[in-house]
Amino acid sequence: ETGVTQTPRHLVMGMTNKKSLKCEQHLGHNAMYWYKQSAKKPLELMFVYSLEERVENNSVPSRFSPECPNSSHLFLHLHTLQPEDSALYLCASSQDLITDTQYFGPGTRLTVL
Amino acid sequence: SQQGEEDPQALSIQEGENATMNCSYKTSINNLQWYRQNSGRGLVHLILIRSNEREKHSGRLRVTLDTSKKSSSLLITASRAADTASYFCATDARGFQKLVFGTGTRLLVSP
C-alpha cells in the first residue's frame, strides 16, 4: 500500500452520465496529481494541485473537472465523456511539487460506452 | 516531444537471469526516477538518481546515469517471477516543471 487510495476501482459509464473519481492520500503531502494512462501511450499528466491550488492544467477537455477541497482529497468529475476517454486514471501525491517522488494510487479503470 | 523513452519495449527472461532496461531523454535534468507498475495497478517508486550521481543501488536494483549521453539504465539482478511488471523512467527536465514518463518496458520473468 502506498498511502494513496482511489475509488471506485472500476467504472463503466455511458456518454451522458456524470460520475466522479475520488482520491485520498494519507501521507500529509502537499501536492496531488491526476494522470491518464491509455494503452501504448506514455502517462499523461492532466492536473496538478499544490496546497489545494490548481497549478497545472494540461489542455484537458472541459468534460474533465478536477476539485481539491483539501490537501488530502482530490476529485475528478466526469461528464459527457467520449469512448476514447476510456483509460486507467491514476492519482498521485508528493511531499512537494513537481520533481519529488510521487506515490500513486491503484487507479480507476474507466470504460465509456 | 517525449522526454523519456525506454528500451526495449518488451523483455522476456528466465528466473535467475539479469534484466537490463534503458532510458533515454532529451533535455537536462535534475534527477531521474524509475517506477514499476504491475498490470492495471498504480506505479510504485523504485529509485531516484540525481544528476550529479552516476550509480545507485537498492537491493537487487542498480541504476546508472550518464548525463553526457542523456541515458540511464536499470539492472535487476537475479530476477524473480514477481518482478514481472512494466518499468518506467521519469525525468524532471529543467524548465518543464513536471515529471515526464516514458512508455515503459514490459518485463516478463518466467519461472
mmCIF file with all atom_site columns, C-alpha atoms in Angstrom:
data_model
loop_
_atom_site.group_PDB
_atom_site.id
_atom_site.type_symbol
_atom_site.label_atom_id
_atom_site.label_alt_id
_atom_site.label_comp_id
_atom_site.label_asym_id
_atom_site.label_entity_id
_atom_site.label_seq_id
_atom_site.pdbx_PDB_ins_code
_atom_site.Cartn_x
_atom_site.Cartn_y
_atom_site.Cartn_z
_atom_site.occupancy
_atom_site.B_iso_or_equiv
_atom_site.pdbx_formal_charge
_atom_site.auth_seq_id
_atom_site.auth_comp_id
_atom_site.auth_asym_id
_atom_site.auth_atom_id
_atom_site.pdbx_PDB_model_num
ATOM 1   C CA . GLU A 1 1   ? 0.000   0.000   0.000   1.00 0.00 ? 1   GLU A CA 1
ATOM 2   C CA . THR A 1 2   ? 1.330   3.422   -0.952  1.00 0.00 ? 2   THR A CA 1
ATOM 3   C CA . GLY A 1 3   ? -0.925  5.531   1.268   1.00 0.00 ? 3   GLY A CA 1
ATOM 4   C CA . VAL A 1 4   ? -2.974  6.746   -1.692  1.00 0.00 ? 4   VAL A CA 1
ATOM 5   C CA . THR A 1 5   ? -6.425  5.279   -2.225  1.00 0.00 ? 5   THR A CA 1
ATOM 6   C CA . GLN A 1 6   ? -8.752  5.639   -5.184  1.00 0.00 ? 6   GLN A CA 1
ATOM 7   C CA . THR A 1 7   ? -12.426 4.840   -5.592  1.00 0.00 ? 7   THR A CA 1
ATOM 8   C CA . PRO A 1 8   ? -14.032 3.335   -7.458  1.00 0.00 ? 8   PRO A CA 1
ATOM 9   C CA . ARG A 1 9   ? -11.518 0.847   -8.821  1.00 0.00 ? 9   ARG A CA 1
ATOM 10  C CA . HIS A 1 10  ? -13.668 0.167   -11.884 1.00 0.00 ? 10  HIS A CA 1
ATOM 11  C CA . LEU A 1 11  ? -16.280 2.357   -13.524 1.00 0.00 ? 11  LEU A CA 1
ATOM 12  C CA . VAL A 1 12  ? -18.430 1.840   -16.585 1.00 0.00 ? 12  VAL A CA 1
ATOM 13  C CA . MET A 1 13  ? -20.429 4.810   -17.755 1.00 0.00 ? 13  MET A CA 1
ATOM 14  C CA . GLY A 1 14  ? -22.425 5.972   -20.714 1.00 0.00 ? 14  GLY A CA 1
ATOM 15  C CA . MET A 1 15  ? -21.561 9.116   -22.619 1.00 0.00 ? 15  MET A CA 1
ATOM 16  C CA . THR A 1 16  ? -24.381 11.055  -20.999 1.00 0.00 ? 16  THR A CA 1
ATOM 17  C CA . ASN A 1 17  ? -23.604 10.067  -17.420 1.00 0.00 ? 17  ASN A CA 1
ATOM 18  C CA . LYS A 1 18  ? -21.989 12.177  -14.734 1.00 0.00 ? 18  LYS A CA 1
ATOM 19  C CA . LYS A 1 19  ? -19.642 10.449  -12.331 1.00 0.00 ? 19  LYS A CA 1
ATOM 20  C CA . SER A 1 20  ? -16.766 11.347  -10.031 1.00 0.00 ? 20  SER A CA 1
ATOM 21  C CA . LEU A 1 21  ? -13.466 9.709   -9.223  1.00 0.00 ? 21  LEU A CA 1
ATOM 22  C CA . LYS A 1 22  ? -12.114 10.116  -5.727  1.00 0.00 ? 22  LYS A CA 1
ATOM 23  C CA . CYS A 1 23  ? -8.562  10.096  -4.457  1.00 0.00 ? 23  CYS A CA 1
ATOM 24  C CA . GLU A 1 24  ? -7.376  10.311  -0.869  1.00 0.00 ? 24  GLU A CA 1
ATOM 25  C CA . GLN A 1 25  ? -3.825  10.454  0.424   1.00 0.00 ? 25  GLN A CA 1
ATOM 26  C CA . HIS A 1 26  ? -2.838  9.650   3.989   1.00 0.00 ? 26  HIS A CA 1
ATOM 27  C CA . LEU A 1 27  ? 0.746   10.834  3.705   1.00 0.00 ? 27  LEU A CA 1
ATOM 28  C CA . GLY A 1 28  ? 0.500   14.506  4.642   1.00 0.00 ? 28  GLY A CA 1
ATOM 29  C CA . HIS A 1 29  ? 1.658   15.525  1.178   1.00 0.00 ? 29  HIS A CA 1
ATOM 30  C CA . ASN A 1 30  ? 1.163   18.970  -0.294  1.00 0.00 ? 30  ASN A CA 1
ATOM 31  C CA . ALA A 1 31  ? 0.840   18.124  -3.976  1.00 0.00 ? 31  ALA A CA 1
ATOM 32  C CA . MET A 1 32  ? -1.632  15.886  -5.789  1.00 0.00 ? 32  MET A CA 1
ATOM 33  C CA . TYR A 1 33  ? -1.891  14.846  -9.424  1.00 0.00 ? 33  TYR A CA 1
ATOM 34  C CA . TRP A 1 34  ? -4.264  13.256  -11.905 1.00 0.00 ? 34  TRP A CA 1
ATOM 35  C CA . TYR A 1 35  ? -2.799  11.172  -14.728 1.00 0.00 ? 35  TYR A CA 1
ATOM 36  C CA . LYS A 1 36  ? -4.410  9.348   -17.617 1.00 0.00 ? 36  LYS A CA 1
ATOM 37  C CA . GLN A 1 37  ? -2.869  6.089   -18.829 1.00 0.00 ? 37  GLN A CA 1
ATOM 38  C CA . SER A 1 38  ? -4.033  4.748   -22.161 1.00 0.00 ? 38  SER A CA 1
ATOM 39  C CA . ALA A 1 39  ? -2.737  1.616   -23.853 1.00 0.00 ? 39  ALA A CA 1
ATOM 40  C CA . LYS A 1 40  ? 0.608   2.049   -25.615 1.00 0.00 ? 40  LYS A CA 1
ATOM 41  C CA . LYS A 1 41  ? 0.870   5.722   -24.649 1.00 0.00 ? 41  LYS A CA 1
ATOM 42  C CA . PRO A 1 42  ? 3.057   7.469   -22.090 1.00 0.00 ? 42  PRO A CA 1
ATOM 43  C CA . LEU A 1 43  ? 1.447   8.502   -18.862 1.00 0.00 ? 43  LEU A CA 1
ATOM 44  C CA . GLU A 1 44  ? -0.330  11.820  -19.471 1.00 0.00 ? 44  GLU A CA 1
ATOM 45  C CA . LEU A 1 45  ? -0.347  14.412  -16.719 1.00 0.00 ? 45  LEU A CA 1
ATOM 46  C CA . MET A 1 46  ? -3.780  16.005  -16.517 1.00 0.00 ? 46  MET A CA 1
ATOM 47  C CA . PHE A 1 47  ? -3.888  18.234  -13.457 1.00 0.00 ? 47  PHE A CA 1
ATOM 48  C CA . VAL A 1 48  ? -1.593  19.280  -10.635 1.00 0.00 ? 48  VAL A CA 1
ATOM 49  C CA . TYR A 1 49  ? -2.658  20.733  -7.308  1.00 0.00 ? 49  TYR A CA 1
ATOM 50  C CA . SER A 1 50  ? -0.348  22.228  -4.731  1.00 0.00 ? 50  SER A CA 1
ATOM 51  C CA . LEU A 1 51  ? -1.767  23.217  -1.364  1.00 0.00 ? 51  LEU A CA 1
ATOM 52  C CA . GLU A 1 52  ? -5.253  22.931  -2.859  1.00 0.00 ? 52  GLU A CA 1
ATOM 53  C CA . GLU A 1 53  ? -4.481  25.368  -5.676  1.00 0.00 ? 53  GLU A CA 1
ATOM 54  C CA . ARG A 1 54  ? -4.510  24.115  -9.240  1.00 0.00 ? 54  ARG A CA 1
ATOM 55  C CA . VAL A 1 55  ? -1.098  24.828  -10.711 1.00 0.00 ? 55  VAL A CA 1
ATOM 56  C CA . GLU A 1 56  ? -1.313  22.962  -13.971 1.00 0.00 ? 56  GLU A CA 1
ATOM 57  C CA . ASN A 1 57  ? -3.987  22.041  -16.446 1.00 0.00 ? 57  ASN A CA 1
ATOM 58  C CA . ASN A 1 58  ? -2.504  20.238  -19.394 1.00 0.00 ? 58  ASN A CA 1
ATOM 59  C CA . SER A 1 59  ? -5.022  21.271  -22.044 1.00 0.00 ? 59  SER A CA 1
ATOM 60  C CA . VAL A 1 60  ? -7.511  18.789  -20.697 1.00 0.00 ? 60  VAL A CA 1
ATOM 61  C CA . PRO A 1 61  ? -11.028 18.930  -22.191 1.00 0.00 ? 61  PRO A CA 1
ATOM 62  C CA . SER A 1 62  ? -13.610 20.623  -20.002 1.00 0.00 ? 62  SER A CA 1
ATOM 63  C CA . ARG A 1 63  ? -15.572 17.385  -19.675 1.00 0.00 ? 63  ARG A CA 1
ATOM 64  C CA . PHE A 1 64  ? -12.967 16.582  -17.011 1.00 0.00 ? 64  PHE A CA 1
ATOM 65  C CA . SER A 1 65  ? -13.310 18.844  -13.975 1.00 0.00 ? 65  SER A CA 1
ATOM 66  C CA . PRO A 1 66  ? -10.960 18.479  -11.003 1.00 0.00 ? 66  PRO A CA 1
ATOM 67  C CA . GLU A 1 67  ? -11.682 19.522  -7.449  1.00 0.00 ? 67  GLU A CA 1
ATOM 68  C CA . CYS A 1 68  ? -9.358  19.665  -4.458  1.00 0.00 ? 68  CYS A CA 1
ATOM 69  C CA . PRO A 1 69  ? -11.358 20.542  -1.325  1.00 0.00 ? 69  PRO A CA 1
ATOM 70  C CA . ASN A 1 70  ? -8.387  19.983  0.985   1.00 0.00 ? 70  ASN A CA 1
ATOM 71  C CA . SER A 1 71  ? -4.818  18.742  0.796   1.00 0.00 ? 71  SER A CA 1
ATOM 72  C CA . SER A 1 72  ? -5.847  15.109  1.385   1.00 0.00 ? 72  SER A CA 1
ATOM 73  C CA . HIS A 1 73  ? -8.607  14.764  -1.167  1.00 0.00 ? 73  HIS A CA 1
ATOM 74  C CA . LEU A 1 74  ? -8.782  15.110  -4.913  1.00 0.00 ? 74  LEU A CA 1
ATOM 75  C CA . PHE A 1 75  ? -11.750 14.511  -7.176  1.00 0.00 ? 75  PHE A CA 1
ATOM 76  C CA . LEU A 1 76  ? -12.144 14.212  -10.913 1.00 0.00 ? 76  LEU A CA 1
ATOM 77  C CA . HIS A 1 77  ? -15.671 14.979  -12.056 1.00 0.00 ? 77  HIS A CA 1
ATOM 78  C CA . LEU A 1 78  ? -16.652 13.438  -15.364 1.00 0.00 ? 78  LEU A CA 1
ATOM 79  C CA . HIS A 1 79  ? -19.482 14.385  -17.680 1.00 0.00 ? 79  HIS A CA 1
ATOM 80  C CA . THR A 1 80  ? -20.407 13.688  -21.300 1.00 0.00 ? 80  THR A CA 1
ATOM 81  C CA . LEU A 1 81  ? -17.296 11.624  -21.846 1.00 0.00 ? 81  LEU A CA 1
ATOM 82  C CA . GLN A 1 82  ? -16.288 10.004  -25.116 1.00 0.00 ? 82  GLN A CA 1
ATOM 83  C CA . PRO A 1 83  ? -15.298 6.362   -25.716 1.00 0.00 ? 83  PRO A CA 1
ATOM 84  C CA . GLU A 1 84  ? -11.694 7.494   -26.278 1.00 0.00 ? 84  GLU A CA 1
ATOM 85  C CA . ASP A 1 85  ? -11.653 8.681   -22.661 1.00 0.00 ? 85  ASP A CA 1
ATOM 86  C CA . SER A 1 86  ? -11.631 5.049   -21.572 1.00 0.00 ? 86  SER A CA 1
ATOM 87  C CA . ALA A 1 87  ? -8.369  4.548   -19.712 1.00 0.00 ? 87  ALA A CA 1
ATOM 88  C CA . LEU A 1 88  ? -6.765  3.965   -16.329 1.00 0.00 ? 88  LEU A CA 1
ATOM 89  C CA . TYR A 1 89  ? -6.922  7.164   -14.287 1.00 0.00 ? 89  TYR A CA 1
ATOM 90  C CA . LEU A 1 90  ? -4.194  7.423   -11.718 1.00 0.00 ? 90  LEU A CA 1
ATOM 91  C CA . CYS A 1 91  ? -3.953  9.746   -8.768  1.00 0.00 ? 91  CYS A CA 1
ATOM 92  C CA . ALA A 1 92  ? -0.606  10.536  -7.186  1.00 0.00 ? 92  ALA A CA 1
ATOM 93  C CA . SER A 1 93  ? 0.748   12.697  -4.398  1.00 0.00 ? 93  SER A CA 1
ATOM 94  C CA . SER A 1 94  ? 4.143   14.029  -3.433  1.00 0.00 ? 94  SER A CA 1
ATOM 95  C CA . GLN A 1 95  ? 5.536   15.897  -0.453  1.00 0.00 ? 95  GLN A CA 1
ATOM 96  C CA . ASP A 1 96  ? 6.117   18.945  -2.578  1.00 0.00 ? 96  ASP A CA 1
ATOM 97  C CA . LEU A 1 97  ? 5.553   19.952  -6.163  1.00 0.00 ? 97  LEU A CA 1
ATOM 98  C CA . ILE A 1 98  ? 6.840   18.592  -9.312  1.00 0.00 ? 98  ILE A CA 1
ATOM 99  C CA . THR A 1 99  ? 10.035  16.673  -9.109  1.00 0.00 ? 99  THR A CA 1
ATOM 100 C CA . ASP A 1 100 ? 9.711   14.951  -5.807  1.00 0.00 ? 100 ASP A CA 1
ATOM 101 C CA . THR A 1 101 ? 8.989   11.231  -5.631  1.00 0.00 ? 101 THR A CA 1
ATOM 102 C CA . GLN A 1 102 ? 5.357   10.565  -6.388  1.00 0.00 ? 102 GLN A CA 1
ATOM 103 C CA . TYR A 1 103 ? 3.174   7.997   -4.675  1.00 0.00 ? 103 TYR A CA 1
ATOM 104 C CA . PHE A 1 104 ? 0.448   6.527   -6.829  1.00 0.00 ? 104 PHE A CA 1
ATOM 105 C CA . GLY A 1 105 ? -2.956  5.119   -6.048  1.00 0.00 ? 105 GLY A CA 1
ATOM 106 C CA . PRO A 1 106 ? -4.115  1.849   -7.644  1.00 0.00 ? 106 PRO A CA 1
ATOM 107 C CA . GLY A 1 107 ? -6.094  3.687   -10.310 1.00 0.00 ? 107 GLY A CA 1
ATOM 108 C CA . THR A 1 108 ? -9.651  3.689   -11.591 1.00 0.00 ? 108 THR A CA 1
ATOM 109 C CA . ARG A 1 109 ? -10.258 1.671   -14.741 1.00 0.00 ? 109 ARG A CA 1
ATOM 110 C CA . LEU A 1 110 ? -12.811 3.726   -16.663 1.00 0.00 ? 110 LEU A CA 1
ATOM 111 C CA . THR A 1 111 ? -14.815 2.392   -19.580 1.00 0.00 ? 111 THR A CA 1
ATOM 112 C CA . VAL A 1 112 ? -17.033 4.775   -21.540 1.00 0.00 ? 112 VAL A CA 1
ATOM 113 C CA . LEU A 1 113 ? -19.680 3.085   -23.640 1.00 0.00 ? 113 LEU A CA 1
ATOM 114 C CA . SER B 2 1   ? 8.269   15.529  -27.815 1.00 0.00 ? 1   SER B CA 1
ATOM 115 C CA . GLN B 2 2   ? 8.623   12.731  -25.352 1.00 0.00 ? 2   GLN B CA 1
ATOM 116 C CA . GLN B 2 3   ? 11.217  13.284  -22.660 1.00 0.00 ? 3   GLN B CA 1
ATOM 117 C CA . GLY B 2 4   ? 11.848  9.721   -21.514 1.00 0.00 ? 4   GLY B CA 1
ATOM 118 C CA . GLU B 2 5   ? 11.933  6.722   -23.769 1.00 0.00 ? 5   GLU B CA 1
ATOM 119 C CA . GLU B 2 6   ? 12.578  3.177   -22.560 1.00 0.00 ? 6   GLU B CA 1
ATOM 120 C CA . ASP B 2 7   ? 14.288  0.433   -24.465 1.00 0.00 ? 7   ASP B CA 1
ATOM 121 C CA . PRO B 2 8   ? 13.462  -2.358  -25.089 1.00 0.00 ? 8   PRO B CA 1
ATOM 122 C CA . GLN B 2 9   ? 9.690   -2.090  -25.205 1.00 0.00 ? 9   GLN B CA 1
ATOM 123 C CA . ALA B 2 10  ? 9.407   -5.668  -24.004 1.00 0.00 ? 10  ALA B CA 1
ATOM 124 C CA . LEU B 2 11  ? 11.824  -8.107  -22.403 1.00 0.00 ? 11  LEU B CA 1
ATOM 125 C CA . SER B 2 12  ? 11.325  -11.784 -21.646 1.00 0.00 ? 12  SER B CA 1
ATOM 126 C CA . ILE B 2 13  ? 13.783  -13.671 -19.444 1.00 0.00 ? 13  ILE B CA 1
ATOM 127 C CA . GLN B 2 14  ? 14.034  -16.706 -17.165 1.00 0.00 ? 14  GLN B CA 1
ATOM 128 C CA . GLU B 2 15  ? 14.101  -16.536 -13.383 1.00 0.00 ? 15  GLU B CA 1
ATOM 129 C CA . GLY B 2 16  ? 17.601  -16.008 -12.081 1.00 0.00 ? 16  GLY B CA 1
ATOM 130 C CA . GLU B 2 17  ? 18.734  -14.017 -15.120 1.00 0.00 ? 17  GLU B CA 1
ATOM 131 C CA . ASN B 2 18  ? 19.520  -10.330 -15.022 1.00 0.00 ? 18  ASN B CA 1
ATOM 132 C CA . ALA B 2 19  ? 17.269  -7.791  -16.730 1.00 0.00 ? 19  ALA B CA 1
ATOM 133 C CA . THR B 2 20  ? 18.554  -4.515  -18.113 1.00 0.00 ? 20  THR B CA 1
ATOM 134 C CA . MET B 2 21  ? 16.320  -1.680  -19.237 1.00 0.00 ? 21  MET B CA 1
ATOM 135 C CA . ASN B 2 22  ? 17.460  1.595   -20.711 1.00 0.00 ? 22  ASN B CA 1
ATOM 136 C CA . CYS B 2 23  ? 16.018  5.077   -20.719 1.00 0.00 ? 23  CYS B CA 1
ATOM 137 C CA . SER B 2 24  ? 16.999  7.975   -22.950 1.00 0.00 ? 24  SER B CA 1
ATOM 138 C CA . TYR B 2 25  ? 15.930  11.563  -22.523 1.00 0.00 ? 25  TYR B CA 1
ATOM 139 C CA . LYS B 2 26  ? 16.353  14.774  -24.431 1.00 0.00 ? 26  LYS B CA 1
ATOM 140 C CA . THR B 2 27  ? 16.973  17.716  -22.113 1.00 0.00 ? 27  THR B CA 1
ATOM 141 C CA . SER B 2 28  ? 18.983  18.463  -18.993 1.00 0.00 ? 28  SER B CA 1
ATOM 142 C CA . ILE B 2 29  ? 17.557  17.027  -15.799 1.00 0.00 ? 29  ILE B CA 1
ATOM 143 C CA . ASN B 2 30  ? 17.774  17.481  -12.051 1.00 0.00 ? 30  ASN B CA 1
ATOM 144 C CA . ASN B 2 31  ? 17.006  13.852  -11.342 1.00 0.00 ? 31  ASN B CA 1
ATOM 145 C CA . LEU B 2 32  ? 15.685  10.678  -12.920 1.00 0.00 ? 32  LEU B CA 1
ATOM 146 C CA . GLN B 2 33  ? 13.387  8.176   -11.288 1.00 0.00 ? 33  GLN B CA 1
ATOM 147 C CA . TRP B 2 34  ? 12.402  4.604   -12.040 1.00 0.00 ? 34  TRP B CA 1
ATOM 148 C CA . TYR B 2 35  ? 8.926   3.304   -11.297 1.00 0.00 ? 35  TYR B CA 1
ATOM 149 C CA . ARG B 2 36  ? 7.337   -0.117  -11.552 1.00 0.00 ? 36  ARG B CA 1
ATOM 150 C CA . GLN B 2 37  ? 3.731   -0.919  -12.454 1.00 0.00 ? 37  GLN B CA 1
ATOM 151 C CA . ASN B 2 38  ? 2.000   -4.241  -12.077 1.00 0.00 ? 38  ASN B CA 1
ATOM 152 C CA . SER B 2 39  ? -0.717  -4.838  -14.642 1.00 0.00 ? 39  SER B CA 1
ATOM 153 C CA . GLY B 2 40  ? -3.612  -2.411  -14.223 1.00 0.00 ? 40  GLY B CA 1
ATOM 154 C CA . ARG B 2 41  ? -2.260  -1.002  -10.955 1.00 0.00 ? 41  ARG B CA 1
ATOM 155 C CA . GLY B 2 42  ? -0.608  2.225   -9.859  1.00 0.00 ? 42  GLY B CA 1
ATOM 156 C CA . LEU B 2 43  ? 3.059   2.984   -10.216 1.00 0.00 ? 43  LEU B CA 1
ATOM 157 C CA . VAL B 2 44  ? 5.454   2.287   -7.380  1.00 0.00 ? 44  VAL B CA 1
ATOM 158 C CA . HIS B 2 45  ? 8.608   4.338   -6.955  1.00 0.00 ? 45  HIS B CA 1
ATOM 159 C CA . LEU B 2 46  ? 11.773  2.247   -7.081  1.00 0.00 ? 46  LEU B CA 1
ATOM 160 C CA . ILE B 2 47  ? 14.739  4.583   -7.047  1.00 0.00 ? 47  ILE B CA 1
ATOM 161 C CA . LEU B 2 48  ? 15.770  8.191   -7.691  1.00 0.00 ? 48  LEU B CA 1
ATOM 162 C CA . ILE B 2 49  ? 19.163  9.202   -9.023  1.00 0.00 ? 49  ILE B CA 1
ATOM 163 C CA . ARG B 2 50  ? 20.295  12.811  -9.084  1.00 0.00 ? 50  ARG B CA 1
ATOM 164 C CA . SER B 2 51  ? 22.105  14.420  -11.973 1.00 0.00 ? 51  SER B CA 1
ATOM 165 C CA . ASN B 2 52  ? 25.374  14.539  -10.018 1.00 0.00 ? 52  ASN B CA 1
ATOM 166 C CA . GLU B 2 53  ? 25.255  10.809  -9.266  1.00 0.00 ? 53  GLU B CA 1
ATOM 167 C CA . ARG B 2 54  ? 26.484  8.105   -11.611 1.00 0.00 ? 54  ARG B CA 1
ATOM 168 C CA . GLU B 2 55  ? 25.301  4.929   -9.939  1.00 0.00 ? 55  GLU B CA 1
ATOM 169 C CA . LYS B 2 56  ? 22.900  3.926   -7.225  1.00 0.00 ? 56  LYS B CA 1
ATOM 170 C CA . HIS B 2 57  ? 21.941  0.600   -5.669  1.00 0.00 ? 57  HIS B CA 1
ATOM 171 C CA . SER B 2 58  ? 18.858  -0.579  -3.852  1.00 0.00 ? 58  SER B CA 1
ATOM 172 C CA . GLY B 2 59  ? 18.660  -4.289  -3.059  1.00 0.00 ? 59  GLY B CA 1
ATOM 173 C CA . ARG B 2 60  ? 18.702  -6.141  -6.388  1.00 0.00 ? 60  ARG B CA 1
ATOM 174 C CA . LEU B 2 61  ? 18.352  -2.900  -8.332  1.00 0.00 ? 61  LEU B CA 1
ATOM 175 C CA . ARG B 2 62  ? 21.246  -0.989  -9.842  1.00 0.00 ? 62  ARG B CA 1
ATOM 176 C CA . VAL B 2 63  ? 20.683  2.280   -11.661 1.00 0.00 ? 63  VAL B CA 1
ATOM 177 C CA . THR B 2 64  ? 23.261  4.164   -13.680 1.00 0.00 ? 64  THR B CA 1
ATOM 178 C CA . LEU B 2 65  ? 23.055  7.637   -15.115 1.00 0.00 ? 65  LEU B CA 1
ATOM 179 C CA . ASP B 2 66  ? 25.152  9.084   -17.911 1.00 0.00 ? 66  ASP B CA 1
ATOM 180 C CA . THR B 2 67  ? 24.246  12.738  -18.320 1.00 0.00 ? 67  THR B CA 1
ATOM 181 C CA . SER B 2 68  ? 26.643  13.168  -21.243 1.00 0.00 ? 68  SER B CA 1
ATOM 182 C CA . LYS B 2 69  ? 24.664  10.565  -23.196 1.00 0.00 ? 69  LYS B CA 1
ATOM 183 C CA . LYS B 2 70  ? 21.358  11.554  -21.606 1.00 0.00 ? 70  LYS B CA 1
ATOM 184 C CA . SER B 2 71  ? 20.655  7.965   -20.692 1.00 0.00 ? 71  SER B CA 1
ATOM 185 C CA . SER B 2 72  ? 20.021  5.750   -17.689 1.00 0.00 ? 72  SER B CA 1
ATOM 186 C CA . SER B 2 73  ? 19.846  2.023   -17.169 1.00 0.00 ? 73  SER B CA 1
ATOM 187 C CA . LEU B 2 74  ? 18.030  -0.110  -14.633 1.00 0.00 ? 74  LEU B CA 1
ATOM 188 C CA . LEU B 2 75  ? 19.510  -3.500  -13.857 1.00 0.00 ? 75  LEU B CA 1
ATOM 189 C CA . ILE B 2 76  ? 17.536  -6.084  -11.917 1.00 0.00 ? 76  ILE B CA 1
ATOM 190 C CA . THR B 2 77  ? 19.788  -8.908  -10.798 1.00 0.00 ? 77  THR B CA 1
ATOM 191 C CA . ALA B 2 78  ? 18.701  -12.488 -10.104 1.00 0.00 ? 78  ALA B CA 1
ATOM 192 C CA . SER B 2 79  ? 15.220  -11.803 -11.386 1.00 0.00 ? 79  SER B CA 1
ATOM 193 C CA . ARG B 2 80  ? 12.140  -13.465 -9.949  1.00 0.00 ? 80  ARG B CA 1
ATOM 194 C CA . ALA B 2 81  ? 8.705   -14.167 -11.421 1.00 0.00 ? 81  ALA B CA 1
ATOM 195 C CA . ALA B 2 82  ? 7.375   -11.466 -9.075  1.00 0.00 ? 82  ALA B CA 1
ATOM 196 C CA . ASP B 2 83  ? 9.481   -8.900  -10.946 1.00 0.00 ? 83  ASP B CA 1
ATOM 197 C CA . THR B 2 84  ? 7.116   -9.261  -13.904 1.00 0.00 ? 84  THR B CA 1
ATOM 198 C CA . ALA B 2 85  ? 5.780   -5.743  -14.456 1.00 0.00 ? 85  ALA B CA 1
ATOM 199 C CA . SER B 2 86  ? 6.216   -2.630  -16.572 1.00 0.00 ? 86  SER B CA 1
ATOM 200 C CA . TYR B 2 87  ? 9.087   -0.344  -15.685 1.00 0.00 ? 87  TYR B CA 1
ATOM 201 C CA . PHE B 2 88  ? 9.063   3.389   -16.381 1.00 0.00 ? 88  PHE B CA 1
ATOM 202 C CA . CYS B 2 89  ? 11.646  6.084   -16.159 1.00 0.00 ? 89  CYS B CA 1
ATOM 203 C CA . ALA B 2 90  ? 10.562  9.608   -15.281 1.00 0.00 ? 90  ALA B CA 1
ATOM 204 C CA . THR B 2 91  ? 12.568  12.754  -15.711 1.00 0.00 ? 91  THR B CA 1
ATOM 205 C CA . ASP B 2 92  ? 12.035  16.204  -14.305 1.00 0.00 ? 92  ASP B CA 1
ATOM 206 C CA . ALA B 2 93  ? 13.555  18.117  -17.223 1.00 0.00 ? 93  ALA B CA 1
ATOM 207 C CA . ARG B 2 94  ? 14.741  21.508  -16.085 1.00 0.00 ? 94  ARG B CA 1
ATOM 208 C CA . GLY B 2 95  ? 12.233  24.017  -17.340 1.00 0.00 ? 95  GLY B CA 1
ATOM 209 C CA . PHE B 2 96  ? 9.413   21.510  -17.735 1.00 0.00 ? 96  PHE B CA 1
ATOM 210 C CA . GLN B 2 97  ? 8.380   21.687  -14.088 1.00 0.00 ? 97  GLN B CA 1
ATOM 211 C CA . LYS B 2 98  ? 6.764   18.290  -14.157 1.00 0.00 ? 98  LYS B CA 1
ATOM 212 C CA . LEU B 2 99  ? 7.704   14.638  -14.215 1.00 0.00 ? 99  LEU B CA 1
ATOM 213 C CA . VAL B 2 100 ? 7.595   13.169  -17.696 1.00 0.00 ? 100 VAL B CA 1
ATOM 214 C CA . PHE B 2 101 ? 7.194   9.428   -18.027 1.00 0.00 ? 101 PHE B CA 1
ATOM 215 C CA . GLY B 2 102 ? 8.269   7.209   -20.876 1.00 0.00 ? 102 GLY B CA 1
ATOM 216 C CA . THR B 2 103 ? 6.191   4.456   -22.451 1.00 0.00 ? 103 THR B CA 1
ATOM 217 C CA . GLY B 2 104 ? 7.803   1.785   -20.294 1.00 0.00 ? 104 GLY B CA 1
ATOM 218 C CA . THR B 2 105 ? 9.475   -1.596  -20.694 1.00 0.00 ? 105 THR B CA 1
ATOM 219 C CA . ARG B 2 106 ? 7.293   -4.639  -20.160 1.00 0.00 ? 106 ARG B CA 1
ATOM 220 C CA . LEU B 2 107 ? 9.317   -7.281  -18.332 1.00 0.00 ? 107 LEU B CA 1
ATOM 221 C CA . LEU B 2 108 ? 8.201   -10.909 -18.219 1.00 0.00 ? 108 LEU B CA 1
ATOM 222 C CA . VAL B 2 109 ? 10.110  -13.240 -15.938 1.00 0.00 ? 109 VAL B CA 1
ATOM 223 C CA . SER B 2 110 ? 9.242   -16.880 -16.464 1.00 0.00 ? 110 SER B CA 1
ATOM 224 C CA . PRO B 2 111 ? 9.689   -19.469 -13.697 1.00 0.00 ? 111 PRO B CA 1
#
